[in-house]
Structure formats: C-alpha cells, structure tokens
Coordinates of C-alpha atoms in Angstrom, one line a residue:
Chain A
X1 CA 50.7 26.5 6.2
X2 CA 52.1 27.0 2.7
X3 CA 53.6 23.2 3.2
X4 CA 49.7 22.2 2.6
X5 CA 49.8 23.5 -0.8
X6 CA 52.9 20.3 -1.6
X7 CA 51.2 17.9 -4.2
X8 CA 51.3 15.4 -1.3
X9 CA 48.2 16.7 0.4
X10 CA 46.6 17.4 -2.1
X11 CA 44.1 14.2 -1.4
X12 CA 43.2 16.2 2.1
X13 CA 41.0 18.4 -0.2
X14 CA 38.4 15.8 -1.6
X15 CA 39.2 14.0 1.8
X16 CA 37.7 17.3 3.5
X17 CA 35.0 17.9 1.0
X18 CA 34.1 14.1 1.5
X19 CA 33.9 14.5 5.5
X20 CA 31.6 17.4 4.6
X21 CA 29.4 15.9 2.3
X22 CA 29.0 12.6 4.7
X23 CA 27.2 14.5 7.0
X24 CA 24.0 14.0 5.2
X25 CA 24.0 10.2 5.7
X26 CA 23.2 11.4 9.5
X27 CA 19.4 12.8 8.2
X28 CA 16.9 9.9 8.7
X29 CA 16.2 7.8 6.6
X30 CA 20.0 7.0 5.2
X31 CA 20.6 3.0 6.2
X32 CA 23.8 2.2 8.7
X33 CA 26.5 1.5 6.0
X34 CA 26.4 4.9 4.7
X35 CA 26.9 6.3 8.2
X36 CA 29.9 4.1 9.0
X37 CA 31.4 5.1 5.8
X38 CA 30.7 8.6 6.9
X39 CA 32.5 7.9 10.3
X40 CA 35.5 6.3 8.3
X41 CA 36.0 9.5 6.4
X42 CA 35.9 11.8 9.5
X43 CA 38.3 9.3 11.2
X44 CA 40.6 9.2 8.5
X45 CA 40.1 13.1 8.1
X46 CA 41.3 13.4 12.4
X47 CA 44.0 10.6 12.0
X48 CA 45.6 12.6 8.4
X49 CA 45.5 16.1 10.5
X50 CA 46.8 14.5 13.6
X51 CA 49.6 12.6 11.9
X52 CA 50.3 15.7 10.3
X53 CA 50.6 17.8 12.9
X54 CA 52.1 15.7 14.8
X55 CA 55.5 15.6 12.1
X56 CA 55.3 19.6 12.0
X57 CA 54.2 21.0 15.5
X58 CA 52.5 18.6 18.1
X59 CA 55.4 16.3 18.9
X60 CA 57.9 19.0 20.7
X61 CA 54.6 21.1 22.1
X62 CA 53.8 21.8 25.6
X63 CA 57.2 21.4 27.0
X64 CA 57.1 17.1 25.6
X65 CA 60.1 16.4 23.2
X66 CA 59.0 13.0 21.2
X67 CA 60.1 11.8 18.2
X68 CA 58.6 12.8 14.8
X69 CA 58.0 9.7 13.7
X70 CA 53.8 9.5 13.2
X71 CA 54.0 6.1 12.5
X72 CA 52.5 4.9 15.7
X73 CA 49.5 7.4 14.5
X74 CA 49.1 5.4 10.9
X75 CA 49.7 2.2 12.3
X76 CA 46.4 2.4 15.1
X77 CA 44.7 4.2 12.4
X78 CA 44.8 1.1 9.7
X79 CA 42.9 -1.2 12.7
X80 CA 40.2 1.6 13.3
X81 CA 40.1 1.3 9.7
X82 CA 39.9 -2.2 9.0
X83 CA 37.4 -2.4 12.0
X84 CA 35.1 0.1 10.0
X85 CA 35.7 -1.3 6.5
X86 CA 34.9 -4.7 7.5
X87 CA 31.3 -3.3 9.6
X88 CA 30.3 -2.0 6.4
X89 CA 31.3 -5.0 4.1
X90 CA 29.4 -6.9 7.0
X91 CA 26.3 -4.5 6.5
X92 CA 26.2 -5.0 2.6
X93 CA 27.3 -8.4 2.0
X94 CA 24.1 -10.9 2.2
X95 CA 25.4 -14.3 2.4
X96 CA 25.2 -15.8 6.0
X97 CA 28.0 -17.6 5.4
X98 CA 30.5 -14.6 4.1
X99 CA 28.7 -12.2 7.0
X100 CA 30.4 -15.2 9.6
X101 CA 34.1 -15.4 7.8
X102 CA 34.0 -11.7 7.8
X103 CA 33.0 -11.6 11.6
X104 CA 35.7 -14.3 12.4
X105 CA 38.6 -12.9 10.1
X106 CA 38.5 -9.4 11.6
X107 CA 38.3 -10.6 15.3
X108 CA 41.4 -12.3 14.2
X109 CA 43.0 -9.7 12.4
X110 CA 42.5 -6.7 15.4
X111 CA 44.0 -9.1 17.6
X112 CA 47.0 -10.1 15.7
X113 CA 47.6 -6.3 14.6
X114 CA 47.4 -5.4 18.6
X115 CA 49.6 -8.2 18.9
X116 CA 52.2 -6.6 16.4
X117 CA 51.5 -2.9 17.5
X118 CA 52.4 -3.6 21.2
X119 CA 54.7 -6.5 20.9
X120 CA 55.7 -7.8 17.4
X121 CA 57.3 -4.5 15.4
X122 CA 56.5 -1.8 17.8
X123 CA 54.1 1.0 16.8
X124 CA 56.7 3.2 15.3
X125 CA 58.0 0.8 13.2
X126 CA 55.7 0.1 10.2
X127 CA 53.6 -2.5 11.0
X128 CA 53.9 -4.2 7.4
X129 CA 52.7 -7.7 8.5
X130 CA 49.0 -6.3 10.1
X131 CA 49.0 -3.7 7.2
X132 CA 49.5 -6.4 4.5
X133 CA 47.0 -9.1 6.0
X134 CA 44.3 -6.1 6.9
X135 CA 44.9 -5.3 2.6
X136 CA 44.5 -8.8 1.6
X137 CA 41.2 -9.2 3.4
X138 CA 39.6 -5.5 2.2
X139 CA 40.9 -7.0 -1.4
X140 CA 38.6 -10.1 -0.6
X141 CA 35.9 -8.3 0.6
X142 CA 35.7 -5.9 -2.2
X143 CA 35.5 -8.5 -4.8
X144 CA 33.5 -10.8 -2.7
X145 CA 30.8 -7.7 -2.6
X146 CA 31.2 -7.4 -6.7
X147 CA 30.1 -11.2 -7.0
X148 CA 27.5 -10.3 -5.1
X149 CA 26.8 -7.6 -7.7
X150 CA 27.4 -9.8 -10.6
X151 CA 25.1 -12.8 -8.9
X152 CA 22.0 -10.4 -7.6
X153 CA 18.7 -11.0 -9.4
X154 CA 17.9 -7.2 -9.5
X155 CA 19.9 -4.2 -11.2
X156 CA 21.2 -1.2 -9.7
X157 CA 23.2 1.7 -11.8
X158 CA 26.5 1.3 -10.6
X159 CA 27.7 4.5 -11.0
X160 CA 25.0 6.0 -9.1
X161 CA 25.5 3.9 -6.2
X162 CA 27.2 5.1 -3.4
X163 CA 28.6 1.7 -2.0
X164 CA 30.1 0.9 -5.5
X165 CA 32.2 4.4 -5.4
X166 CA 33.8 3.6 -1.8
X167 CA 34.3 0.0 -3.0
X168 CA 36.0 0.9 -6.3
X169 CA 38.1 3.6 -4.4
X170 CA 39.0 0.8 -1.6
X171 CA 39.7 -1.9 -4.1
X172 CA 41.5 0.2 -6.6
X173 CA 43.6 1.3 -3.5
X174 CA 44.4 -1.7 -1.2
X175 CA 45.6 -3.7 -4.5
X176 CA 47.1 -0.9 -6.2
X177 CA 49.2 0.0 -3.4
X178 CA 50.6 -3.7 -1.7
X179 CA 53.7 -3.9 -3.8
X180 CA 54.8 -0.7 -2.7
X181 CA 53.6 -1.1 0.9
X182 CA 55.0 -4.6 1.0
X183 CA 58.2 -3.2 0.3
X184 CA 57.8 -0.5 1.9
X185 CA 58.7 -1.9 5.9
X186 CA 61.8 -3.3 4.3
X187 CA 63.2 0.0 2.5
X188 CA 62.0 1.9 5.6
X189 CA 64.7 -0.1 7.3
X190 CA 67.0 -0.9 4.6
X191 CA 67.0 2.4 2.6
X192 CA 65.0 5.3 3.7
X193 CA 66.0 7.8 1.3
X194 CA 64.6 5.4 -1.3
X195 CA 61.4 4.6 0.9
X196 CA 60.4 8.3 1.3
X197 CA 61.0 9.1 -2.9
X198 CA 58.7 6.0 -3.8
X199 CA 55.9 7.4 -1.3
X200 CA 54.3 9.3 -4.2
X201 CA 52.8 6.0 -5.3
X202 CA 51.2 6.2 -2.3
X203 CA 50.3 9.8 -2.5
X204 CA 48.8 9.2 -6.2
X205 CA 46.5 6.6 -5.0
X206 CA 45.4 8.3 -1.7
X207 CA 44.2 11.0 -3.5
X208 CA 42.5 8.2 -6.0
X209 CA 40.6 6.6 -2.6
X210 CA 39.7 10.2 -1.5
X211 CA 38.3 11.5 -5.3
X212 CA 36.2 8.1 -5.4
X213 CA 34.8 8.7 -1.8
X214 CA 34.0 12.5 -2.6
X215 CA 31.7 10.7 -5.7
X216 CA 30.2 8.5 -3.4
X217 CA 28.9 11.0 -1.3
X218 CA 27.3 13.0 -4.2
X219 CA 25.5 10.1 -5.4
X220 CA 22.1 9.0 -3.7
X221 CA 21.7 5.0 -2.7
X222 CA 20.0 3.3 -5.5
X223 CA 16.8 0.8 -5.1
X224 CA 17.8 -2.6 -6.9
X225 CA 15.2 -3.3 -9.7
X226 CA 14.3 -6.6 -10.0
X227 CA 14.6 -8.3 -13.5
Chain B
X1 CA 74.2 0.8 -4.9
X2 CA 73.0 3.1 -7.7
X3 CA 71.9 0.2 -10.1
X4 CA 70.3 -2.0 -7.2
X5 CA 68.1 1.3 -5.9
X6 CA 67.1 2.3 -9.8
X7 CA 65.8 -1.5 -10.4
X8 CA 64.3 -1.4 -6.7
X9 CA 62.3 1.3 -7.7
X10 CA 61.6 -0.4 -11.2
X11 CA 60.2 -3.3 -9.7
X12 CA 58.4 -1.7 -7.1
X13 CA 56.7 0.6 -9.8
X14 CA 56.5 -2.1 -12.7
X15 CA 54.2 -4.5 -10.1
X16 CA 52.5 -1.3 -8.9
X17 CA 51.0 -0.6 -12.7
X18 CA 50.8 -4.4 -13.2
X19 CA 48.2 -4.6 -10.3
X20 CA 46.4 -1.2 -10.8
X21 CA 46.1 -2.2 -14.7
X22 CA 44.6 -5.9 -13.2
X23 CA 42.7 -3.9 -10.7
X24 CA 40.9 -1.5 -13.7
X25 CA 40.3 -4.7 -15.6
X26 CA 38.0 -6.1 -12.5
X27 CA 36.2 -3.0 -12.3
X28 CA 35.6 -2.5 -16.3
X29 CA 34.2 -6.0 -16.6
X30 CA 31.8 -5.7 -14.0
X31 CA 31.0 -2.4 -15.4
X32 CA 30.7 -3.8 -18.9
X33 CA 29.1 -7.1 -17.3
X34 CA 26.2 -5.0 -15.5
X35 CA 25.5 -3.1 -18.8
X36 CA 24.8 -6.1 -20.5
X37 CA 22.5 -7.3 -17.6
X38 CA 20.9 -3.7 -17.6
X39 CA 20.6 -4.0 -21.8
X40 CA 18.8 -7.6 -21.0
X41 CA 16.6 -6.2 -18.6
X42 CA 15.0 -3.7 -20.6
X43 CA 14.8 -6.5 -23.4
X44 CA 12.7 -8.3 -21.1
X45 CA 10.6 -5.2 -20.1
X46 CA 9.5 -4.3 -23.7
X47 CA 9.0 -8.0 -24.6
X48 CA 6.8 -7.7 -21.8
X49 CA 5.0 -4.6 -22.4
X50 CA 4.7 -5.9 -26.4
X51 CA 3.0 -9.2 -24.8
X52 CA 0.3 -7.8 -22.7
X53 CA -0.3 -5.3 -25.5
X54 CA -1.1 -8.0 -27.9
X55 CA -3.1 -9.9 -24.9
X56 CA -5.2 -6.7 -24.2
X57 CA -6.1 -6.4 -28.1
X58 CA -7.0 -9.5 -27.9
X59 CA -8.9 -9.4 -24.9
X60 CA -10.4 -6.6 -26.0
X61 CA -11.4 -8.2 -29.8
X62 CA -13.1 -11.3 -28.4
X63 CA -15.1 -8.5 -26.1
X64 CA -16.2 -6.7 -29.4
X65 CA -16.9 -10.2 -30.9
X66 CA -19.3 -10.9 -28.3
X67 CA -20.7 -7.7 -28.0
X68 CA -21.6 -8.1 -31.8
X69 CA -22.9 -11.5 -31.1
X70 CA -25.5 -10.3 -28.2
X71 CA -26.0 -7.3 -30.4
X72 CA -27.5 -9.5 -33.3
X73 CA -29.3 -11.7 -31.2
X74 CA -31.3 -8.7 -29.4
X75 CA -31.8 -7.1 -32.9
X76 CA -32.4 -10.4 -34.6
X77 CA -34.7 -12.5 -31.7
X78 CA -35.9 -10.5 -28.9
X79 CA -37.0 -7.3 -31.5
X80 CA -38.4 -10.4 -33.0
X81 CA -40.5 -11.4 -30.0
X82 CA -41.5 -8.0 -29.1
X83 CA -43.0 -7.3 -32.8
X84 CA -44.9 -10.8 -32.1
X85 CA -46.5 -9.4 -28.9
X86 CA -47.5 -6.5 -30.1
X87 CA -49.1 -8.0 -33.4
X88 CA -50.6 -10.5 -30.8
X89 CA -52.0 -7.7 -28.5
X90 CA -53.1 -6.0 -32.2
X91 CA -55.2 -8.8 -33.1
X92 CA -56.6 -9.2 -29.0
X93 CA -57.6 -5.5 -29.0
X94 CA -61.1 -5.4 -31.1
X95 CA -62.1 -8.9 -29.5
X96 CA -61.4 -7.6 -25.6
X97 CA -64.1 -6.3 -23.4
X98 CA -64.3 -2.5 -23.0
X99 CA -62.7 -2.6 -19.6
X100 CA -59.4 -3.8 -20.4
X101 CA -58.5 -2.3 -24.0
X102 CA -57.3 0.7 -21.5
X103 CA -55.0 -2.2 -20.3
X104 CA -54.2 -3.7 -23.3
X105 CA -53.1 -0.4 -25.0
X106 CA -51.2 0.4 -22.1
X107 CA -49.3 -2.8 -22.8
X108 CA -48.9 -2.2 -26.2
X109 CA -47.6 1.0 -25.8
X110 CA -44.9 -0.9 -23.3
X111 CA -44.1 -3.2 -25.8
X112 CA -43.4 -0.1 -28.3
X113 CA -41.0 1.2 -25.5
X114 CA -39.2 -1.8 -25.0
X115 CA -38.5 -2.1 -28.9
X116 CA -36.8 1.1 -29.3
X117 CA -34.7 0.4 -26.3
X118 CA -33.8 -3.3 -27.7
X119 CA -32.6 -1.3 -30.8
X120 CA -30.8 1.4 -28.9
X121 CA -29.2 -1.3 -26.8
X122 CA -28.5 -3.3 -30.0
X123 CA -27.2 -0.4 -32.1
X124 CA -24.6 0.4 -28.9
X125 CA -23.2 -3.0 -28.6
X126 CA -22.7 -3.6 -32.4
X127 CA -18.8 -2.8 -33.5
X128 CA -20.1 -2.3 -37.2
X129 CA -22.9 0.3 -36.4
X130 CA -20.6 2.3 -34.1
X131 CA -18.1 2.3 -36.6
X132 CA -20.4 3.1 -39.1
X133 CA -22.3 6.1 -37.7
X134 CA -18.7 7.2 -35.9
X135 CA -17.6 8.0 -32.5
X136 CA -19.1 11.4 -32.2
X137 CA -23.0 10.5 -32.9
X138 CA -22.7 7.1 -30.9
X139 CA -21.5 9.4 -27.7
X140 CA -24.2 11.6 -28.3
X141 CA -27.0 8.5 -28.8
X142 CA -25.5 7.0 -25.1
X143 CA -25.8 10.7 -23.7
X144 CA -29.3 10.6 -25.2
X145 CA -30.0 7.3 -23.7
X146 CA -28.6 8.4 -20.3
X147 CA -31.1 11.9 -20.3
X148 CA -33.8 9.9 -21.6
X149 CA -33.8 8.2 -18.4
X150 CA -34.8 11.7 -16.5
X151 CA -32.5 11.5 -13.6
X152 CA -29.9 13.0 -15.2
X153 CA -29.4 16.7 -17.1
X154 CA -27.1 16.3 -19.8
X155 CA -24.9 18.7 -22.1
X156 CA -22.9 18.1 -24.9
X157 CA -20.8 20.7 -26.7
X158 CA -18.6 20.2 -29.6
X159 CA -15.8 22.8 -30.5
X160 CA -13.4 22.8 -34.0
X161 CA -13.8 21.1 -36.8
X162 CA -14.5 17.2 -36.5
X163 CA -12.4 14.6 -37.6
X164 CA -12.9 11.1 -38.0
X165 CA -9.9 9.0 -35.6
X166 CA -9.0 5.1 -37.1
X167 CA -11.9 3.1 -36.8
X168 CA -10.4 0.7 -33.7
X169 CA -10.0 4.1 -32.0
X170 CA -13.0 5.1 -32.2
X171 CA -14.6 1.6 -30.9
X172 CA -12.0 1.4 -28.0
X173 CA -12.6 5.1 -27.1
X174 CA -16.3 4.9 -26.9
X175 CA -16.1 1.5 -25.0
X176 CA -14.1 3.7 -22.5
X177 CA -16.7 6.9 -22.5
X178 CA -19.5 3.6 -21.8
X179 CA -17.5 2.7 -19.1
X180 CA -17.3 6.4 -17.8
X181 CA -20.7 6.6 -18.2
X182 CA -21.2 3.8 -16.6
X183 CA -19.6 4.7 -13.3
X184 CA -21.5 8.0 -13.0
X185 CA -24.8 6.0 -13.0
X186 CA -23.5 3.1 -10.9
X187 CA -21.5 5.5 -7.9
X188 CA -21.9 8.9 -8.5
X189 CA -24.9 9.8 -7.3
X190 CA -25.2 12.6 -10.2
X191 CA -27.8 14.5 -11.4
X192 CA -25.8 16.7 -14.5
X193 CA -23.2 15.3 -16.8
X194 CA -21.4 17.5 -19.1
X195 CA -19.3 16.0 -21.7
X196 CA -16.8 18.3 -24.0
X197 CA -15.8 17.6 -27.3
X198 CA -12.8 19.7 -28.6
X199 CA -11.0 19.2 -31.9
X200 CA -8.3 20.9 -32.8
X201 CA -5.3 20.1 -35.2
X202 CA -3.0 18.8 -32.5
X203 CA -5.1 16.6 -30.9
X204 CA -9.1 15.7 -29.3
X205 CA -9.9 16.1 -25.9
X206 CA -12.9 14.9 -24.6
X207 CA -14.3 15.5 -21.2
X208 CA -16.7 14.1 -19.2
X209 CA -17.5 15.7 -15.6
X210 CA -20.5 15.2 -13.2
X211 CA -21.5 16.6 -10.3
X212 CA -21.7 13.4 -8.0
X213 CA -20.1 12.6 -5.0
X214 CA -16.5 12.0 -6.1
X215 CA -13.9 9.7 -4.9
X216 CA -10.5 10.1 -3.8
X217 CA -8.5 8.1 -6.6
X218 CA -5.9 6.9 -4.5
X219 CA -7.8 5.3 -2.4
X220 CA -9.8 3.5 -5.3
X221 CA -6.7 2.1 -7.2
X222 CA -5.5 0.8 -3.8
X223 CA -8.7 -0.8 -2.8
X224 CA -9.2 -2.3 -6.3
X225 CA -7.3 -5.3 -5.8
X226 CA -9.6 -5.8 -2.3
X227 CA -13.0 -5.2 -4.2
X228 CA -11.8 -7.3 -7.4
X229 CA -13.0 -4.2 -9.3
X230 CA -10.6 -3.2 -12.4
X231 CA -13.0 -0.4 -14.0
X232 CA -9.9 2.2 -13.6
X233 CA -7.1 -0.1 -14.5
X234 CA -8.9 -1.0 -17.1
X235 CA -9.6 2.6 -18.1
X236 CA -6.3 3.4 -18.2
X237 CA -5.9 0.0 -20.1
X238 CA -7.8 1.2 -23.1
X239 CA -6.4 4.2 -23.1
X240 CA -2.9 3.3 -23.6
X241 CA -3.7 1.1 -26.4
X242 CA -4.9 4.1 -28.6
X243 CA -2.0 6.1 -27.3
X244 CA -5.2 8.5 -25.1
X245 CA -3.7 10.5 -22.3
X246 CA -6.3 9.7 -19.5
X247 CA -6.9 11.8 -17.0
X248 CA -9.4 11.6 -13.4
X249 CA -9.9 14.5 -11.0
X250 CA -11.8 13.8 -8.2
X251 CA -12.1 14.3 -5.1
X252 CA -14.9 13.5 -1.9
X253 CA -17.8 15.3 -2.7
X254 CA -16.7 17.3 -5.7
X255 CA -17.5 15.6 -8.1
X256 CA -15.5 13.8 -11.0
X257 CA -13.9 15.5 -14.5
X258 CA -12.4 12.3 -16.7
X259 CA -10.4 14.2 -19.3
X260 CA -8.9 12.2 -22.3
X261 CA -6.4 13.4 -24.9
X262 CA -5.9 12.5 -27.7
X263 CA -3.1 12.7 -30.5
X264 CA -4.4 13.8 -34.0
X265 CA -4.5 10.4 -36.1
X266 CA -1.6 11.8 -38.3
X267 CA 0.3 12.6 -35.5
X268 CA -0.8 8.9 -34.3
X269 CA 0.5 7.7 -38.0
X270 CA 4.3 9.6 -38.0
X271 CA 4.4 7.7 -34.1
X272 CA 3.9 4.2 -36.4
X273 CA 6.2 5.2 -38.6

C-alpha cells in the first residue's frame, strides 16, 4: 500500500476524484459526450488499477505464474481509448465531412492496432506504431474541434466548458508526450534502464490529463450564445 | 555509453518541452482569440441596446408630437364647434315651441358635457400641460376622469414629501400609468382602483392595483406575439427608458398590483454622471 504514496501515482488521485465526479453526467438531461467521457475515465480508472495490480500481486495469484510485464494491459487499453476518444470527438465535431474521416480513420486504426497487438509486435511488447498513429489522430481531432471553436458563430466561455477541459488535457497530453513515447519502444528494447528513468515525463503529464479531466467534471456544459 | 544515454535523454526531454511549449501556444491563442470574440460580442450587444434606446425615444417623441397635434386640434376645432352649437341652441331656445325647449335644454346641457370632456381629453394628450401642471395632478385628473365615469371607485393616497422627477420622466411615466389605466378599463373587469403614491428620499413608488379578474403574466407575454398586442412589452419599454423598476402581480381572478420604482432624480443624475 505505502508504494501508492510514490509520486508516480500520484495522477490516480484526481483520476479517482474524476471517476467520482463523472457520475453525474448519468442524471438526465446531461447529452452523450459527457457520458462517454465519463465511461473513459472509469475505464482508464479499471485499466490503471488492473495494470497495477497486475505488476505487484495479480500476475503470480491463484497458483498462475505470468510475467510482470502489464504491457499487454496498456497496449488493449490505448484502442478502448482511442475507440472512446474518437465517439466523443464524433459527438462534438459538426462537419459531415470531419464526422465521416473520423468514422473511417478509427475503423482503420482499431484494425491496424489489432493487427499489431496480435501479430505485428506482440501485446507485451510496446505497441509504438498503433500508440503513435492513435496520438497523431487525437492531435488532429483536438485541434480540428478548436477550429471548430474558433469558426462557430456563437460564444461559449471556454473555461467553463467541460468539452474544452478534456480536450486541453488530451491535446496537451498526446503532443506533449510523442517524443518520449516515440522513443520510448526503441529504449524499451535498446536500453531499459534508461526507458524506465525518462517515464517521469510520462508521469508529469498523466497527472496533467487527470487534473484537467477532474476540472472538466466540476464545470457545467455551457449554451453557445449567438453573436 | 555514458555520453550517448545523457544526450538520449537531452533530446528526448529538449523535444518534449519544445512540443508542450508549442502545445501551450495553441491553447493560449485560442484562449486569447475567444476573448476577443467574447469583447466583440458584448460591443455588439451594447451598440445594440444604445440603438433601440435611441429608436424607442424616438418612437416615443413623434408619439408625444402627435399627441400634441390631436391635442390642439380638439382644443382648437371641435371645443370650437361645440361653443357654436350651443350658442346656436342659445339663440333657438326663446323662438322654439314650449314642447321641445325641455329637449333643447337637454341638448344643451349635452353639449356642456361634451365640452368639458373635449378639454379633459385635450389637457391629457398635450406634452406641455402635463408637464406644466406635473405628474402628480395629471394622475389624479385621469383617476378623476376614470371615477367620473361611475363604474369604478377610486382611491388615491400620497405619502412623503413630493418631488418633482425631469420633465421627460414625468411624461413617459404618466403615458405608462394611461396605459395601466387603460388595461383595467379594457380587461379587468374592475370596479375599485387604488393607486399609491410614496416619496421618499431614495426613490418613488407608485402603485396601481384593482380588483378585476387578473391574468397570469406568463401566459400574456407568450401569447403577445399571437394577439399582435405589445401593451406589456411596451410597459416594460417605457420603463426602462426612465431607469423605472416595473413590476406586475397578477394572477386569475386576483386581481392585478403594477408597482413601479423609481430612483430619486439625483440618484438618476450621479447614474449620468
């Protein structure tokens, strides 16, 4: 237990409070993007504990004796996620012609990352080409839904807005943190030691992501007002 | 090995700043983007606001112009007329048979009647004498008028020590208390009115309440737009202009209370300022 106190988890804290405060998008009345967003946080809350139970007690439990590595448990967890990012980006974005590309793109994208979990780098390797393509794409979407922003005819204050909190949070991460994981597969391979001290980067923005998504669930959707 | 691991982790965490610092640059220019927009917006709105204010003056000074104009020609050309009747019925009286000076006196005493109404009517409509004889006194001539009529039982009391408000004021307000009054006789279905006067140093509230049949306000302001009728709108109209705080309570078969407050004119003048 005490190992939960490490600066490392520390993002599990506004990760919980998050999954807490995302119930309330389940009252009526709350539109279907804010409940996906509400199921990605308790999914990433179940894949966090799993992966980290999995390194300290699960993996040599009930008699089993498997490896420690939780990879296998990150790399399914980044297509759930992807699959849920991209249903919400599908939700907010208006243009017909975006909603398709975004259809299209992540049909492509599941399939080529089940392609690479199961048969191109195995799922305890780190699946670095799905993992890069799946942060280019939530890069794209995220600015794609800030033009949108930037082009609407009506006004909304963007720090109240839930939708701009996870987007900011999700943009801020996925670019933030591609050089690293770019890199990251090859050290992994190359130089673990070196991989593993280089995760806080990873850490620090994780617990970014998890701050901005706690704001976004204390903040109330906002009614565009037109100009 | 040492050097190529320390400029690994350089490069690594060099591009990782580089992008987050790009990253932060996105999101402060649409932050600093949508303030502007926001900043613009509200431009617009008080442009707006400054716009229909001038309109409604306006609207409202070509309705005084006219009022004057009908005013003058009632006091001017139809008193006129009536005199002429009268001095006409004058002159047929001693040369009528016995039998119908009854009638004739009758219709002289009509034509009396329908003077001092002309001149009531006249006196109401004209800017100048409203003005001249203040809002107070015109309220209570209209609430004259209104009991003179018999249908209805009407109070007026007056509490503090009165003031006189800008002379615009006073017209708009008393166009607004006509319009009032004009509703109870049209809908109400009333047979008291009670109207309130209350000066004090802060402010004047005046109220007027009947004991009609009411109406659920809601359901008015909705329908408004269905019945082309903009009485309230334009109640509420008026009373923003003089910077009036109106107020309606009413509800089915309770009756109505219209309760306007208003700032004390040197309160009104440190607003200006």
């Amino acid at each position: 237990m005490q190992r939960f106190f490490s600066y490392e988890y520390m993002y599990l804290l506004p990760l919980l409070l998050s999954a807490i405060l995302s119930l309330k998008t389940f009252r009526p009345g709350w539109p279907k993007q804010y409940r996906l967003f509400a199921v990605l946080i308790w999914t990433t809350l179940l894949a966090e504990a799993l992966a980290n139970l999995w390194i300290h007690k699960l993996h040599n439990m009930f008699g089993w004796d498997y490896s420690r590595n939780n990879l296998w448990i990150y790399n399914f967890y980044f297509l759930i996620r992807l699959v849920l990012l991209a249903s919400i980006f599908y939700q907010i974005l208006y243009e017909p012609r975006t909603k398709k590309i975004v259809y299209g793109v992540t049909i492509g994208l599941i399939v080529f990352g089940l392609a690479d979990y199961f048969i191109i780098q195995s799922p305890f390797q780190y699946n670095t080409y799905s993992v890069i393509s799946c942060h280019v794409t939530l890069i794209a979407l995220c600015l794609c839904y800030f033009r949108q922003l930037l082009q609407a005819p009506g006004i909304i204050v963007l720090h109240k807005e839930p939708m701009i909190w996870m987007t900011l949070g999700t943009f801020l991460y996925q670019s933030a943190s591609l050089p690293f994981l770019i890199m990251f597969g090859f050290l992994n391979l190359q130089h673990s030691p070196l991989a593993l001290s280089l995760l806080f980067i990873n850490d620090i923005f994780n617990f970014i992501i998890c701050t901005c998504y706690l704001i976004s669930f204390l903040c109330k959707p906002q009614h565009s007002q037109p100009l | 090995m040492q050097t190529s691991t320390f400029a690994t982790s350089l490069t690594i965490i060099i591009s990782t700043l580089l992008v987050m610092s790009l990253s932060a640059a996105v999101i402060y220019f649409l932050f600093l983007y949508q303030k502007k927009k926001f900043r613009h917006q509200q431009e617009l709105i008080e442009m707006r606001e400054a716009f229909n204010h001038v309109l409604l003056q306006s609207k409202l000074a070509i309705q005084e112009q006219t009022l004057n104009h009908i005013s003058k020609e009632l006091h001017a050309n139809f008193s006129h007329l009536v005199s002429l009747i009268n001095i006409n019925l004058s002159e047929i009286l001693p040369k009528s048979p016995a039998g119908q000076r009854e009638n004739i006196l009758e219709t002289k005493s009509l034509a009396k009647q329908l003077m001092s109404e002309l001149k009531a009517l006249s006196a109401n409509l004209n800017t100048d004498h409203i003005i001249n004889i203040g809002f107070v006194q015109a309220l209570q001539n209209e609430l004259n008028r209104l009991a003179k009529t018999g249908r209805y039982d009407v109070s007026i009391t007056k509490t503090g020590e009165e003031y006189r408000m800008q002379p615009e004021h006073e017209i708009i307000l008393f166009r607004l208390c006509q319009e009032v009054l004009n509703n109870v006789v049209k809908y109400a279905k009333a047979s008291k009115v009670v109207s309130k006067l209350s000066f004090s140093d802060d402010n004047f509230i005046l109220t007027i309440a009947d004991n009609g049949d009411g109406f659920d306000i809601d359901q008015a302001l909705k329908q408004s737009g269905e019945k082309q009728s903009t009485g309230l709108l334009n109640m509420r109209k008026r009373a923003s202009l003089i910077n009036a705080d109106l107020n309606i309570t009413s509800h089915s078969g309770d009756g109505t209370i219209v309760t306007i407050n208003i700032p004390h004119p040197q309160i009104l003048k440190t607003y200006a300022v």
